[in-house]
Structures are given as structure tokens and as C-alpha cells.
mmCIF file of C-alpha atoms and ligand atoms in Angstrom:
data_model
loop_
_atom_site.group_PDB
_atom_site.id
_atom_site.type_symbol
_atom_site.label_atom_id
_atom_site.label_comp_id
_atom_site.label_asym_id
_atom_site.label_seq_id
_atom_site.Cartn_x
_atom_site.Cartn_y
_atom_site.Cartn_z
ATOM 1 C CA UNK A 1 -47.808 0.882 63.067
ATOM 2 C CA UNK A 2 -46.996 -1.789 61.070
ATOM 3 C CA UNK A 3 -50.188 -4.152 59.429
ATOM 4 C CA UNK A 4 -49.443 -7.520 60.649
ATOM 5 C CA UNK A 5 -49.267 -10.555 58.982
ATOM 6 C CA UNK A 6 -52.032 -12.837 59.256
ATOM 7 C CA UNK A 7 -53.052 -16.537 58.640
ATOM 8 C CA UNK A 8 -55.944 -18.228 59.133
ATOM 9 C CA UNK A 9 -55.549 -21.767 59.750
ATOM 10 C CA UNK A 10 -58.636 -23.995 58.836
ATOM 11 C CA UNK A 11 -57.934 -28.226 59.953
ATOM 12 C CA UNK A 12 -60.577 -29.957 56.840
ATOM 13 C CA UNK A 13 -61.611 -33.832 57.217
ATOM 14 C CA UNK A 14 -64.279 -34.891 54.749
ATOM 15 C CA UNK A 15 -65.852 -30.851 54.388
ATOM 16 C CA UNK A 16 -66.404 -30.847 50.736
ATOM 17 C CA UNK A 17 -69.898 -29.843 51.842
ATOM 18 C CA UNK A 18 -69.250 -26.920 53.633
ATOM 19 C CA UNK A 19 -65.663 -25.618 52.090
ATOM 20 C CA UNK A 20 -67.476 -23.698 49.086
ATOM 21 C CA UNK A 21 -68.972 -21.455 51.477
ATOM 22 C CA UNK A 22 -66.316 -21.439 53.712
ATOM 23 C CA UNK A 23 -63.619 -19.866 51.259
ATOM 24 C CA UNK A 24 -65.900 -17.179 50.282
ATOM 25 C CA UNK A 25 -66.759 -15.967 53.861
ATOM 26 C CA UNK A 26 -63.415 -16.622 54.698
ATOM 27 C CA UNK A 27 -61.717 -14.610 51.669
ATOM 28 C CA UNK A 28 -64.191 -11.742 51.971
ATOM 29 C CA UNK A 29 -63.490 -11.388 55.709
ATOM 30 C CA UNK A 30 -59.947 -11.300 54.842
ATOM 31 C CA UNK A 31 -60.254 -8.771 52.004
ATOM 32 C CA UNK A 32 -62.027 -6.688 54.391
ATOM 33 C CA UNK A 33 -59.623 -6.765 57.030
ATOM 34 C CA UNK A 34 -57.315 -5.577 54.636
ATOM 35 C CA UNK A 35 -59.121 -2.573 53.186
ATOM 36 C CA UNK A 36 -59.907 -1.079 56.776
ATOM 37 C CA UNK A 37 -55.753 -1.666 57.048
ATOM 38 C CA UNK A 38 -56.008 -4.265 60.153
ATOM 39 C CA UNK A 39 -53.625 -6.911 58.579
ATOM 40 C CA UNK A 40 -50.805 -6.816 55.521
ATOM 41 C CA UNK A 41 -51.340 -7.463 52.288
ATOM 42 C CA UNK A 42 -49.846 -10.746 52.178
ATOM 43 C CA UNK A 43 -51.894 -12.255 55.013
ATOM 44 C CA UNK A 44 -53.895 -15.715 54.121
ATOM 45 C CA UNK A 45 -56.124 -18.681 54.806
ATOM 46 C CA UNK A 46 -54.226 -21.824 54.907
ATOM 47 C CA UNK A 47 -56.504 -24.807 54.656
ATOM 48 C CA UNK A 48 -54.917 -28.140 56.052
ATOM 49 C CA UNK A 49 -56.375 -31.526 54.796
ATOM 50 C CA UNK A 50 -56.551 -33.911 57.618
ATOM 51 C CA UNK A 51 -56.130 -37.126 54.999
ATOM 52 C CA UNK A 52 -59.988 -36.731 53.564
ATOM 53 C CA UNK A 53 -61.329 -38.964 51.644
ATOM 54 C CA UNK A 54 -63.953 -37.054 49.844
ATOM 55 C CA UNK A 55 -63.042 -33.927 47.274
ATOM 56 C CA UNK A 56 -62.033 -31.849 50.110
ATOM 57 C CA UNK A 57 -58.318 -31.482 48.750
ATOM 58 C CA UNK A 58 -59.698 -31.005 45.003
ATOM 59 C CA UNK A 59 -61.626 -27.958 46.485
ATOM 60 C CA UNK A 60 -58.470 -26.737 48.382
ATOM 61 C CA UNK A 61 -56.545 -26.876 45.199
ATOM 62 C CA UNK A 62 -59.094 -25.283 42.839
ATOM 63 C CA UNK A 63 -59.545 -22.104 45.021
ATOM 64 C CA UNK A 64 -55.561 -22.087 45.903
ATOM 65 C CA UNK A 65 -55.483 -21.361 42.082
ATOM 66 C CA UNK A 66 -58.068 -18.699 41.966
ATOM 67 C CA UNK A 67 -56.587 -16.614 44.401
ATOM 68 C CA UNK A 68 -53.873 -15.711 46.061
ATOM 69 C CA UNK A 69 -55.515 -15.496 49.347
ATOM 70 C CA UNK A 70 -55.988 -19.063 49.659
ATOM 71 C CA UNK A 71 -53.388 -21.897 50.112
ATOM 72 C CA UNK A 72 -53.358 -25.627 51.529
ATOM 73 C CA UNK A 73 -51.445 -28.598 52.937
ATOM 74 C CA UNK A 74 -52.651 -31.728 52.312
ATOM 75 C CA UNK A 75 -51.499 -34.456 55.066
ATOM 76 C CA UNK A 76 -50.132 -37.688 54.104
ATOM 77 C CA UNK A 77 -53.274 -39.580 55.816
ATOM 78 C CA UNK A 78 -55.771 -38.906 58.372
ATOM 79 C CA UNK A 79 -54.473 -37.259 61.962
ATOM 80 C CA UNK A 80 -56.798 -36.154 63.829
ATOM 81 C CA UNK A 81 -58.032 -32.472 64.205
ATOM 82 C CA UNK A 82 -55.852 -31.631 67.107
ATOM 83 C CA UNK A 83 -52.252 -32.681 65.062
ATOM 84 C CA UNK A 84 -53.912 -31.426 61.861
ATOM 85 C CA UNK A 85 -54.506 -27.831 63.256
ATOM 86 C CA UNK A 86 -50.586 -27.765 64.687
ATOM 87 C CA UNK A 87 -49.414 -28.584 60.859
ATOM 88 C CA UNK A 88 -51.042 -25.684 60.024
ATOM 89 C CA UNK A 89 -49.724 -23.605 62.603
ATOM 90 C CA UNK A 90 -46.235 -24.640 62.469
ATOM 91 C CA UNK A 91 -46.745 -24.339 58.589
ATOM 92 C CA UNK A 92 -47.627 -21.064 58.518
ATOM 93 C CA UNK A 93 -45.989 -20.071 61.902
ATOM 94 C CA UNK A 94 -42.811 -19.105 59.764
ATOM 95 C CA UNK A 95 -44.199 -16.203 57.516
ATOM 96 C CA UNK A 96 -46.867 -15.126 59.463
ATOM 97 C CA UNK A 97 -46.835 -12.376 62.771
ATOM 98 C CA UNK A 98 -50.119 -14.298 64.296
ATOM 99 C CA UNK A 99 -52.426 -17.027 63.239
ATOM 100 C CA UNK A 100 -55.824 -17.838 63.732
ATOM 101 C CA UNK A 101 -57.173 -21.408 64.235
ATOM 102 C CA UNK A 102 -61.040 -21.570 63.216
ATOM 103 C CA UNK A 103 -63.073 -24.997 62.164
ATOM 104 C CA UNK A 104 -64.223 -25.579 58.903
ATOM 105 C CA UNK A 105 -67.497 -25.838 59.221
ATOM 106 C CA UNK A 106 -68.598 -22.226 60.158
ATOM 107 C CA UNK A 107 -69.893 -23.032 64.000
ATOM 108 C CA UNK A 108 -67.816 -20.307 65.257
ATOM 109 C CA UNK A 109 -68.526 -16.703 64.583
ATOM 110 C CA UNK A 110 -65.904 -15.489 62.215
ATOM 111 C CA UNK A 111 -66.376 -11.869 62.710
ATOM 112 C CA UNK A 112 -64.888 -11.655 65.812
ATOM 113 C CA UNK A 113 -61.641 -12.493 63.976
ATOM 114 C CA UNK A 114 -61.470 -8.408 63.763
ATOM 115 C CA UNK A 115 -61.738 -8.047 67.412
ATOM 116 C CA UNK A 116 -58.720 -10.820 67.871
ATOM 117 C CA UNK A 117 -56.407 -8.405 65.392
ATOM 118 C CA UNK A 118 -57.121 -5.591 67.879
ATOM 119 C CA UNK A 119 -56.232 -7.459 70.731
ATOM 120 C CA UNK A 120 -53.091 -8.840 68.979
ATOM 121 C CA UNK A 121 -52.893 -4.892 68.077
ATOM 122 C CA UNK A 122 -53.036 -4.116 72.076
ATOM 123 C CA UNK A 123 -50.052 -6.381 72.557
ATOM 124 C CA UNK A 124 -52.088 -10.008 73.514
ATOM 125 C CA UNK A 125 -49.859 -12.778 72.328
ATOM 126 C CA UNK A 126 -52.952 -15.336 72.811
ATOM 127 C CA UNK A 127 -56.681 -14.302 72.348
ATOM 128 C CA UNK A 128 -59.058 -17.411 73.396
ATOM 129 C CA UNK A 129 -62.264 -17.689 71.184
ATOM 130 C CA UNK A 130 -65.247 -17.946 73.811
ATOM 131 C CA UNK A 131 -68.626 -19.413 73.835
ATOM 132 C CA UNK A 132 -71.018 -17.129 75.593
ATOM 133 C CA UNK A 133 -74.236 -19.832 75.239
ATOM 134 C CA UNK A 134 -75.017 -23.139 73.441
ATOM 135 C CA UNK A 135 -77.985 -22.606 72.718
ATOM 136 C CA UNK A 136 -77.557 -24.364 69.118
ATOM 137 C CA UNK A 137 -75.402 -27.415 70.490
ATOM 138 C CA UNK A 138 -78.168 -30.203 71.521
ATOM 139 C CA UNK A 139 -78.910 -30.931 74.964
ATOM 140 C CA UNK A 140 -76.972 -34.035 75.164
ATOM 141 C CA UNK A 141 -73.657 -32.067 73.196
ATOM 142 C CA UNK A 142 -73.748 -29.081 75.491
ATOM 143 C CA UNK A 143 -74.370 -31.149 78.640
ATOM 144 C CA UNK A 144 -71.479 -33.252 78.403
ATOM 145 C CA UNK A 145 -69.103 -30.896 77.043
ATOM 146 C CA UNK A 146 -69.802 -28.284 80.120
ATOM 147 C CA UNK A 147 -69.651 -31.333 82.181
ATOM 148 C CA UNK A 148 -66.335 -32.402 80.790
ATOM 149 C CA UNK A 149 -64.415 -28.509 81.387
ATOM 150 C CA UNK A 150 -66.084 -29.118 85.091
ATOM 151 C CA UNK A 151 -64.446 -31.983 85.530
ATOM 152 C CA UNK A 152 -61.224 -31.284 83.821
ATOM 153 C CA UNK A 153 -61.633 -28.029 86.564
ATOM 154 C CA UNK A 154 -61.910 -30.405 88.857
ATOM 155 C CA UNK A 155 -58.588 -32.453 88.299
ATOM 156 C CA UNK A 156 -56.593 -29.307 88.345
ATOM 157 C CA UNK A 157 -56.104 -29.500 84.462
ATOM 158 C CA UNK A 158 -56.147 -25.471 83.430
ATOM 159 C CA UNK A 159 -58.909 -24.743 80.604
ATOM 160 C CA UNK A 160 -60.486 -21.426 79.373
ATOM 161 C CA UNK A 161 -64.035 -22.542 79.777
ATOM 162 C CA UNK A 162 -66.413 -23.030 76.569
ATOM 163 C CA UNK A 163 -63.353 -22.258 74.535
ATOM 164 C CA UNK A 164 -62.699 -24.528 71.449
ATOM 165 C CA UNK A 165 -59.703 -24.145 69.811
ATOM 166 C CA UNK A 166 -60.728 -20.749 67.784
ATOM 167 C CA UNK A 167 -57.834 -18.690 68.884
ATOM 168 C CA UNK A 168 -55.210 -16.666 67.905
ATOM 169 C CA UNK A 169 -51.336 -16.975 68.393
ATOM 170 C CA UNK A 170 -48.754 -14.297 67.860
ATOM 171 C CA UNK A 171 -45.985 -15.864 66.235
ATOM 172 C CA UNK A 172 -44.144 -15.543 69.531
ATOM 173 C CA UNK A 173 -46.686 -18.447 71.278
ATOM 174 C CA UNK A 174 -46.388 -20.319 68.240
ATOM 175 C CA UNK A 175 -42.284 -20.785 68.807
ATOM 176 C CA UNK A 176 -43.006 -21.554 72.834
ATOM 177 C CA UNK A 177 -45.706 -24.035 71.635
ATOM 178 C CA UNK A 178 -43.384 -25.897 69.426
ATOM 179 C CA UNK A 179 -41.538 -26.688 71.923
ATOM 180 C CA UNK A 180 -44.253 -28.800 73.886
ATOM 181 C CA UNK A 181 -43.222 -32.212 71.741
ATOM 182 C CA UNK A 182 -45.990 -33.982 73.425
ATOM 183 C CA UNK A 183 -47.342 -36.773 71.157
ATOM 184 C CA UNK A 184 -51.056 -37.102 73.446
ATOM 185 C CA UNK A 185 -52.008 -33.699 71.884
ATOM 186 C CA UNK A 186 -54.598 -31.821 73.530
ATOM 187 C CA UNK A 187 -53.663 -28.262 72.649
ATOM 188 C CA UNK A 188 -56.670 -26.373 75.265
ATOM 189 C CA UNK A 189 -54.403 -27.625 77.286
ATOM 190 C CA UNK A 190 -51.353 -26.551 76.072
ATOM 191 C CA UNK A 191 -52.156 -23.338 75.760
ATOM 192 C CA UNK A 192 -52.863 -21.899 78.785
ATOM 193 C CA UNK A 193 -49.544 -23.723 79.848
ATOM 194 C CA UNK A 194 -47.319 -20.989 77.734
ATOM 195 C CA UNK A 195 -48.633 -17.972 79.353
ATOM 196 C CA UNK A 196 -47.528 -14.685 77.759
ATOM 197 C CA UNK A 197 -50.211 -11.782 78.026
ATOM 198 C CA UNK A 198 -53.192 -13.428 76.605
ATOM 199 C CA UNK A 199 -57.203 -12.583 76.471
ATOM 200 C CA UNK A 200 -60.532 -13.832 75.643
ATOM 201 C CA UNK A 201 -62.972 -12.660 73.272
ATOM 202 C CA UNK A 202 -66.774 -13.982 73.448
ATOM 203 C CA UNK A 203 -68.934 -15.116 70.518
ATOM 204 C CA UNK A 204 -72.748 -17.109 70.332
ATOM 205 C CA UNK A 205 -71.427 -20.473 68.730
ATOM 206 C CA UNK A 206 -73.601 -21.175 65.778
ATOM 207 C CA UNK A 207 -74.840 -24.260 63.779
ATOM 208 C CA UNK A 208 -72.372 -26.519 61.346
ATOM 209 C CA UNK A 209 -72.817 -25.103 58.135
ATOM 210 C CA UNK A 210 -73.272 -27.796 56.243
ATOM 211 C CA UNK A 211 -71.968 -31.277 56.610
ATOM 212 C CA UNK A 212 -72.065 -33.114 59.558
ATOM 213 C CA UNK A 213 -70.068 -33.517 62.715
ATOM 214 C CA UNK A 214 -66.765 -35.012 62.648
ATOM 215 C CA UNK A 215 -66.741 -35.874 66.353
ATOM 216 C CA UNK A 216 -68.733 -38.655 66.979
ATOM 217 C CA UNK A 217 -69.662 -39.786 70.811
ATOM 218 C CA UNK A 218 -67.103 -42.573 70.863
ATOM 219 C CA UNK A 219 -64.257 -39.675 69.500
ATOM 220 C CA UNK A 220 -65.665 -37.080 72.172
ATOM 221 C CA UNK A 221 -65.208 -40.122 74.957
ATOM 222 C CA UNK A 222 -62.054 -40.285 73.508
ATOM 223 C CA UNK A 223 -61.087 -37.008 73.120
ATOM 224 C CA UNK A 224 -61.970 -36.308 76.781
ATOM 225 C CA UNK A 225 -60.300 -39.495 78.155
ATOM 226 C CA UNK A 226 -57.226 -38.327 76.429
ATOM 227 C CA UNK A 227 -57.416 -35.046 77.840
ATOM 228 C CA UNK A 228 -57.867 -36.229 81.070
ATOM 229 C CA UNK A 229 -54.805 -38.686 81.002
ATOM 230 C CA UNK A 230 -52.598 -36.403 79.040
ATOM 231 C CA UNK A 231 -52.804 -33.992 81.653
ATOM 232 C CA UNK A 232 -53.665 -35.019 85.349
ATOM 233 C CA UNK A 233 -52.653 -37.685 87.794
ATOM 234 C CA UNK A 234 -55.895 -37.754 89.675
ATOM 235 C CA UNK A 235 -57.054 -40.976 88.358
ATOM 236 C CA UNK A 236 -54.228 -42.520 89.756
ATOM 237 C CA UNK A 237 -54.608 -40.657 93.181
ATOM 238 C CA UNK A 238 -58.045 -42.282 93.320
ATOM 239 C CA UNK A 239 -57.561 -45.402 92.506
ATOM 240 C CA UNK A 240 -54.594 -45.264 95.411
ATOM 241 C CA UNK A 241 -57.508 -43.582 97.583
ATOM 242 C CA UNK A 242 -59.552 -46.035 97.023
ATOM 243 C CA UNK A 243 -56.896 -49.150 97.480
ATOM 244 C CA UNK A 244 -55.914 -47.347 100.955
ATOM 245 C CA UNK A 245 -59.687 -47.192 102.088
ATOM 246 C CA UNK A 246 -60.416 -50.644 101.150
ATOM 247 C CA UNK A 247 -57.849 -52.086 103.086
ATOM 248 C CA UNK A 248 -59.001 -50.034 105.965
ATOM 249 C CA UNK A 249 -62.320 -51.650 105.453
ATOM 250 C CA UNK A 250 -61.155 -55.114 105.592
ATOM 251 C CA UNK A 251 -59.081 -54.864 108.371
ATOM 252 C CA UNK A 252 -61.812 -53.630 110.230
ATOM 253 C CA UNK A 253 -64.047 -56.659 108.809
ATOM 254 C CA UNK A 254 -61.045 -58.699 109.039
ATOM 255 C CA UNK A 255 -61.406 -57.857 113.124
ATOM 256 C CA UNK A 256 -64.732 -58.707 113.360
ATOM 257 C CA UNK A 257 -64.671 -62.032 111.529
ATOM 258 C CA UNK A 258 -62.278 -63.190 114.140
ATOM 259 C CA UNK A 259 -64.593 -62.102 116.688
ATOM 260 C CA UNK A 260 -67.300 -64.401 115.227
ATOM 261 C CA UNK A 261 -64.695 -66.992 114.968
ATOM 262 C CA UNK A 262 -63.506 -67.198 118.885
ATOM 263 C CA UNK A 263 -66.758 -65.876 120.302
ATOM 264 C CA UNK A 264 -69.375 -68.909 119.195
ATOM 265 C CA UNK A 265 -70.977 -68.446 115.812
ATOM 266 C CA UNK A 266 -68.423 -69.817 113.356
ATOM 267 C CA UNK A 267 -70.229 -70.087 109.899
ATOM 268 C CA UNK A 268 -68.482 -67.382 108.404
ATOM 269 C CA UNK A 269 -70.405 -67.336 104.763
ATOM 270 C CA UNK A 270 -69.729 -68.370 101.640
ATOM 271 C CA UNK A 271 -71.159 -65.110 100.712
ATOM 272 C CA UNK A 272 -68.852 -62.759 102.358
ATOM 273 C CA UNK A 273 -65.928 -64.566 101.046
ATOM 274 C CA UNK A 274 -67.148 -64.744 96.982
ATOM 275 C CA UNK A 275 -67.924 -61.193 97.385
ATOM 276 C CA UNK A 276 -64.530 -59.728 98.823
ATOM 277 C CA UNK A 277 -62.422 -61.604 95.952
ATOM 278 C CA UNK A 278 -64.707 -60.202 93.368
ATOM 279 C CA UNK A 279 -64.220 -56.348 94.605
ATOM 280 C CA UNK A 280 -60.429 -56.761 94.990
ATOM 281 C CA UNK A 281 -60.164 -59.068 91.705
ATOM 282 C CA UNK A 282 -62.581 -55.525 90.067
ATOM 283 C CA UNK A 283 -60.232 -52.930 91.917
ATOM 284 C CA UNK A 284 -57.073 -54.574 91.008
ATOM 285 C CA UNK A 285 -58.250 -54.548 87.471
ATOM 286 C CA UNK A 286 -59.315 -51.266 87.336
ATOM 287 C CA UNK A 287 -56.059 -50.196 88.919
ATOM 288 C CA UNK A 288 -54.075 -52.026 86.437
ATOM 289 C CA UNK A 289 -55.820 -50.881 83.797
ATOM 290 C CA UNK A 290 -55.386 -47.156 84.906
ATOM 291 C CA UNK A 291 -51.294 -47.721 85.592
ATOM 292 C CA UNK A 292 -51.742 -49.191 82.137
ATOM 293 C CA UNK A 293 -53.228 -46.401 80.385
ATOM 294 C CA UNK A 294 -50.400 -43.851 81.710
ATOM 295 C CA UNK A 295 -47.524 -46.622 81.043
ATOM 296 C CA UNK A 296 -48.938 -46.441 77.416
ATOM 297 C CA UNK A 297 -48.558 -42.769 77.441
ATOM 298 C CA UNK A 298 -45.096 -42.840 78.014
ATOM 299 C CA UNK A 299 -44.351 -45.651 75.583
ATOM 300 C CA UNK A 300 -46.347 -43.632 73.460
ATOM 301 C CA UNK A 301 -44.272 -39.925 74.085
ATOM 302 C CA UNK A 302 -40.730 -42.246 73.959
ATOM 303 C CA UNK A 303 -40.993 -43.278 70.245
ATOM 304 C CA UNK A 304 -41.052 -39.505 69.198
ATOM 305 C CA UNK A 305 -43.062 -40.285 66.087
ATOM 306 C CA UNK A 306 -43.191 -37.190 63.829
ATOM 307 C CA UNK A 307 -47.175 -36.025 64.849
ATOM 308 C CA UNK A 308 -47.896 -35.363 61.221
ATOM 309 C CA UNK A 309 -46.491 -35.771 57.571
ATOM 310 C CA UNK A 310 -47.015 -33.352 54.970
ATOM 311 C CA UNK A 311 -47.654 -34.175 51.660
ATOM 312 C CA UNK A 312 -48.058 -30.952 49.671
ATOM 313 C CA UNK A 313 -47.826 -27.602 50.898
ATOM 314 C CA UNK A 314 -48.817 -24.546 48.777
ATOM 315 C CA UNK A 315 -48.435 -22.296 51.455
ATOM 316 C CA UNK A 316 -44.632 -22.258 51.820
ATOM 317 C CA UNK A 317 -44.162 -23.406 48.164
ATOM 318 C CA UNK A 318 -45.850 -21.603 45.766
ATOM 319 C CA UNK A 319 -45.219 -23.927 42.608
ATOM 320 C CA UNK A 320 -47.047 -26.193 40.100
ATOM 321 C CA UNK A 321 -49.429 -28.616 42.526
ATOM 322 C CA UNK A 322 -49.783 -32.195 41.111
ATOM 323 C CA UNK A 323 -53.497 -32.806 40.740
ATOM 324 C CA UNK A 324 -54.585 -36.283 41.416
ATOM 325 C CA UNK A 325 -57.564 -35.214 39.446
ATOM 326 C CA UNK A 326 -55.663 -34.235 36.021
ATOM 327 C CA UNK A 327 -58.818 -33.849 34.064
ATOM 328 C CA UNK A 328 -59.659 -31.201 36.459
ATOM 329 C CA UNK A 329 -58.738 -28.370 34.067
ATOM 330 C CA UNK A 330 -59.048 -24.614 35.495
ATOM 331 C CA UNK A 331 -60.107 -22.148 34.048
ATOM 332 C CA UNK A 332 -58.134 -19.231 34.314
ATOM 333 C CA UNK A 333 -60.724 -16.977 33.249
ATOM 334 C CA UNK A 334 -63.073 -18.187 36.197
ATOM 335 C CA UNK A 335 -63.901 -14.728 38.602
ATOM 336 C CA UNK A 336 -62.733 -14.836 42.421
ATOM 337 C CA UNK A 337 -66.029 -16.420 43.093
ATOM 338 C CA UNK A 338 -65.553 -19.243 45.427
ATOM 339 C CA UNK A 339 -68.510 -20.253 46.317
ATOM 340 C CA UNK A 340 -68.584 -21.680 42.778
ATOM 341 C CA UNK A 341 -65.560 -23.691 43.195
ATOM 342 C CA UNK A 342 -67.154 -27.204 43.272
ATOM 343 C CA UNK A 343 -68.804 -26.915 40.354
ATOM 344 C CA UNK A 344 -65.924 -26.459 37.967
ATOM 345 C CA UNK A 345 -65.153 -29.477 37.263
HETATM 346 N N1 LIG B 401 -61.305 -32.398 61.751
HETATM 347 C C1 LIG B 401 -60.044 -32.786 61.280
HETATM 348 N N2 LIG B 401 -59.656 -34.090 61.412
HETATM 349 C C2 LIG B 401 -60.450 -35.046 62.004
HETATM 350 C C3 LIG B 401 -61.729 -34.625 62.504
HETATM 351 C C4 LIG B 401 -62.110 -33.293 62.367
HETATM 352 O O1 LIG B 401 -59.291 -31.961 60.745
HETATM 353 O O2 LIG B 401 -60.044 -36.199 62.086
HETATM 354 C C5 LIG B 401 -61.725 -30.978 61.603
HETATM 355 C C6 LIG B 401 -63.086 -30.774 60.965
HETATM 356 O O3 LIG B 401 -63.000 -30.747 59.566
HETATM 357 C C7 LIG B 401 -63.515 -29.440 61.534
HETATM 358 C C8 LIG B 401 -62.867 -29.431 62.912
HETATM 359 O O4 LIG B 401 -61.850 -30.438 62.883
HETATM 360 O O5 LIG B 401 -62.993 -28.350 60.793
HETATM 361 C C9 LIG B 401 -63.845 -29.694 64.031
HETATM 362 O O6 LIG B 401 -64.619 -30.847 63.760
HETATM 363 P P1 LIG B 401 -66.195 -30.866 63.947
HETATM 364 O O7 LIG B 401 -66.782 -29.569 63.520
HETATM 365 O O8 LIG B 401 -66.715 -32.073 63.258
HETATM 366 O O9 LIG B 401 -66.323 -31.043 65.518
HETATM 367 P P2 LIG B 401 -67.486 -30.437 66.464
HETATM 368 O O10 LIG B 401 -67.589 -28.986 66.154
HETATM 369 O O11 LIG B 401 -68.718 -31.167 66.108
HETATM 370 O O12 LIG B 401 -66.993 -30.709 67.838
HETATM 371 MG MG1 LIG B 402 -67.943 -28.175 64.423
#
């Protein structure tokens, strides 16, 4: 059977911490995968920098010239993981039979890459990356996360539970996903939404390497607000729910304060009054702002802004890279050991 072609795609914001050690795992689990003749020769690890502002790109550059094994794209400025991780797919979707999306900083379990290339092997087009337990997230990170796919459950939206997005794409689910030109990018989403034969492989999630998160509460709220919006109208069926039962409420109210009108005891409060135009002034708001979010969306999808730039790409070009760094000299003589990149210079 043929090897197939392999890339792993690795989204980088800000990891100059953590990218040393993540070349050299990553380049010795390649190499390995090619000497027990899973993948072909050519396969890679294609490291995309989301627009950091640290060395991360210097690093990327350095070990693209060491070996052959590793190449990057640097984005024009900061995008976001999510867009970041499709410029690496669609950049190395071309030359490459399936690609694997794993985060830089080491949290999931590599290995299990191997098990993915059998599964591609088996005929999977899609093979979903799964959490089996937590344990190292903290309380508050696992809570709300589980919370979140509940929810997201919940609203109908279609997610492979405790995966992340380490998963692998034949080339196939690659060309169906570029075809989702949605600008609100939530791609656990997307996924599931292309079908094909696809599988799921567990793993224990580990800790960050090195470094520190790049997902902050208020970009998790965000994150999971987007999600939400990008893919369900529930909100908006409960805001309607609750508009419809409200009315129902007042009319009944609305009866009964007429009762106390004709039948005697006319001091209808101030208190009543005050306290129905402050819940329909707060529902009409929140209803507003809800129509609002969605009506954003779709201004939002009708611009058709590219969802990424690149600036360099050594993965489809091999040629000379301009360094912004130009005293950074290599040295040619330097051995394939990449853990020893960042100290080079
Ligand atoms: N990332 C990115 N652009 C961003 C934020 C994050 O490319 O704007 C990358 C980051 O370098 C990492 C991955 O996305 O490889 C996941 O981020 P992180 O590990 O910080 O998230 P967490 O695992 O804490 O949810
Ligand atoms: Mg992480």
C-alpha cells in the first residue's frame, strides 16, 4: 500500500517557550513514523505563526533551516487559533494525503498520532482526538468546559465530546471543509457537519509544556458565546419563549387589575406599575441585544473578508526566507538537534 503523505499542522501565538521542545518531539515522532513505514518520506510539520509577538517566528525559521522536516507560515498579524489552524490546513491541504492539527504546547498526547495513521490506513477520512479525563485541567477549566459541550448538547449544536481540535483530516475532508466559507469560525463544529467515515481515538490530556495559556477566561467566554451563536438559534427561541409567556402573564394580571378596579379597592400601586416597565424595558433589551448579536453575524459573513493573510510560507515555497532578524546567522554545521534551536543566536 502506498505510505501516505502526512502533515502536521501546529497554530503558534507567543510559544517561544515551549517550541524548542516541541520540534524535537515533534520531528522524532515523525522520523519514527517513517522508519516503521506508516507515512512517506516527504511528510512534515508545518508550524503556522498566528502574528506572535515574541521570537516564535525566529524559532520557526531557524529549525525550517535545519531540517527538512520542518516548515512554517507566518500570518500577516494575529488571527486567532481557530483561522490560524485552517491556514495551515488549507496550506498544506494541497501536497499532503491527511493532516493532523495538534497545539503547540504539548497538552495533547502526541503518540496517538500513530494510532490516527492506522485509522486513516483503515479508510477513516476524520479521526477526532479524545480526552478520556482532565484530571490535569483545574477544577474551574474542566468544569466549565464539560459544562459548555453540555450545553452546546443541549442547543442541538453537534460536538464530539472532550474533543479539542487534535484531529486528523484526509485530504478529502480538507476539500469539503473549504467549502464551509463561514467567517464565525468554530471548526468542532464544522467538522462533524462534513461527515465522511470518521472515528475517535482517546488520549489522557496532559499539562502545557511550558508557557502559559493562550485562552484566557474572557477568550473562553468568547470562544463559547461564538460557538453558541455561530451555530444554534435557541437563544432566539427563548427569548421568543419568554416574550410569549410574559404576555400571558400580564394579561392574566392585566385581568385582575381590572377586577380591583370595578370591584372597590382602586389603589392600584405605584409598585406594580415601576416594576412591569422595568422587566419589559430588561426583556426588550435583552431581546434586542440577542437579534443584534445574530444581525452582526450576518453583516459579519456578507463582507467575505479573506479569514487570514499569509505572509511567508516555507511550506509550499521552499526558497530563501527573509529574516527580520539578519544578524541571526545559521550555522550550517549545527546537528538536527532542535531542542537547541533558541540558543543559536
Ligand atoms: N493560539 C493561536 N492563536 C491565538 C491563541 C492561541 O494560534 O490567538 C494557539 C496556541 O499557540 C496553541 C493553541 O492555539 O498552540 C491552543 O492555545 P492554548 O494552549 O493556549 O489553549 P488551551 O489549551 O489553554 O485551551
Ligand atoms: Mg493548551
Amino acid at each position: 500500500m502506498k505510505k501516505p503523505v502526512l502533515t502536521i499542522v501546529v497554530p503558534c501565538y507567543n510559544e517561544e517557550e515551549v517550541l524548542p521542545e516541541t520540534f524535537s518531539q515533534l520531528h522524532d515522532l515523525l522520523i519514527d513514523l517513517m522508519q516503521e513505514e506508516l507515512v512517506a518520506e516527504n511528510s512534515k510539520i508545518l508550524f503556522v505563526d498566528d502574528g506572535s509577538k515574541d521570537r516564535t517566528w525566529m524559532l520557526i525559521h531557524k529549525a525550517s533551516l535545519k531540517t527538512d522536516l520542518i516548515r512554517g507560515v507566518k500570518l500577516s498579524r494575529n488571527v486567532g487559533h481557530q483561522n490560524a489552524l485552517l491556514a495551515g490546513l488549507f496550506t498544506a491541504k494541497e501536497s499532503s494525503d491527511c493532516v493532523v492539527s495538534v497545539d503547540a504546547d504539548l497538552q495533547d498526547d502526541i503518540s496517538v498520532i500513530r494510532e490516527f495513521i492506522h485509522k486513516f490506513n483503515e479508510g477513516y477520512e476524520i479521526v477526532y482526538g479524545v480526552r478520556k479525563k482532565r484530571e490535569t485541567d483545574t477544577f474551574f477549566k474542566r468544569s466549565t468546559a464539560q459544562g459548555f459541550y453540555k450545553l452546546m448538547q443541549k442547543m442541538g449544536v453537534n460536538l464530539v465530546y472532550n474533543h479539542a481540535d487534535f484531529r486528523l483530516m484526509s485530504r478529502r475532508a480538507l476539500q469539503e471543509l473549504e467549502r464551509f466559507e463561514e467567517v464565525n469560525l468554530f471548526l468542532r463544529g464544522i467538522v462533524p457537519l462534513i461527515g465522511f467515515k470518521s472515528t475517535s481515538v482517546y488520549y489522557e490530556r496532559k499539562e502545557r509544556f511550558a508557557g502559559e495559556t493562550k485562552y484566557p477566561l474572557k477568550k473562553m467566554l468568547a470562544f463559547a458565546f461564538d460557538g453558541i451563536t455561530s451555530f444554534s438559534v435557541t437563544p432566539i427561541r427563548f427569548v421568543l419563549f419568554i416574550g410569549l409567556a410574559s404576555f400571558f402573564i400580564s394579561l392574566v394580571f392585566g385581568v385582575y387589575f381590572l377586577g380591583l378596579k370595578f370591584f372597590g379597592q382602586t389603589e392600584t400601586g405605584w409598585t406594580s406599575l415601576i416594576a412591569s416597565i422595568w422587566l419589559i424595558g430588561g426583556l426588550q433589551l435583552i431581546a434586542i441585544g440577542l437579534v443584534g448579536e445574530y444581525i452582526g453575524k450576518i453583516y459579519k459573513e456578507s463582507k467575505r473578508r479573506p479569514r487570514f493573510i499569509i505572509d511567508i510560507d516555507s511550506f509550499n515555497m521552499p526558497m530563501k526566507l527573509p529574516l527580520r532578524d539578519n544578524k541571526d546567522i545559521i550555522d550550517e554545521s549545527f546537528h538536527y538537534d532542535l531542542r537547541n534551536v533558541s540558543e543559536t543566536n
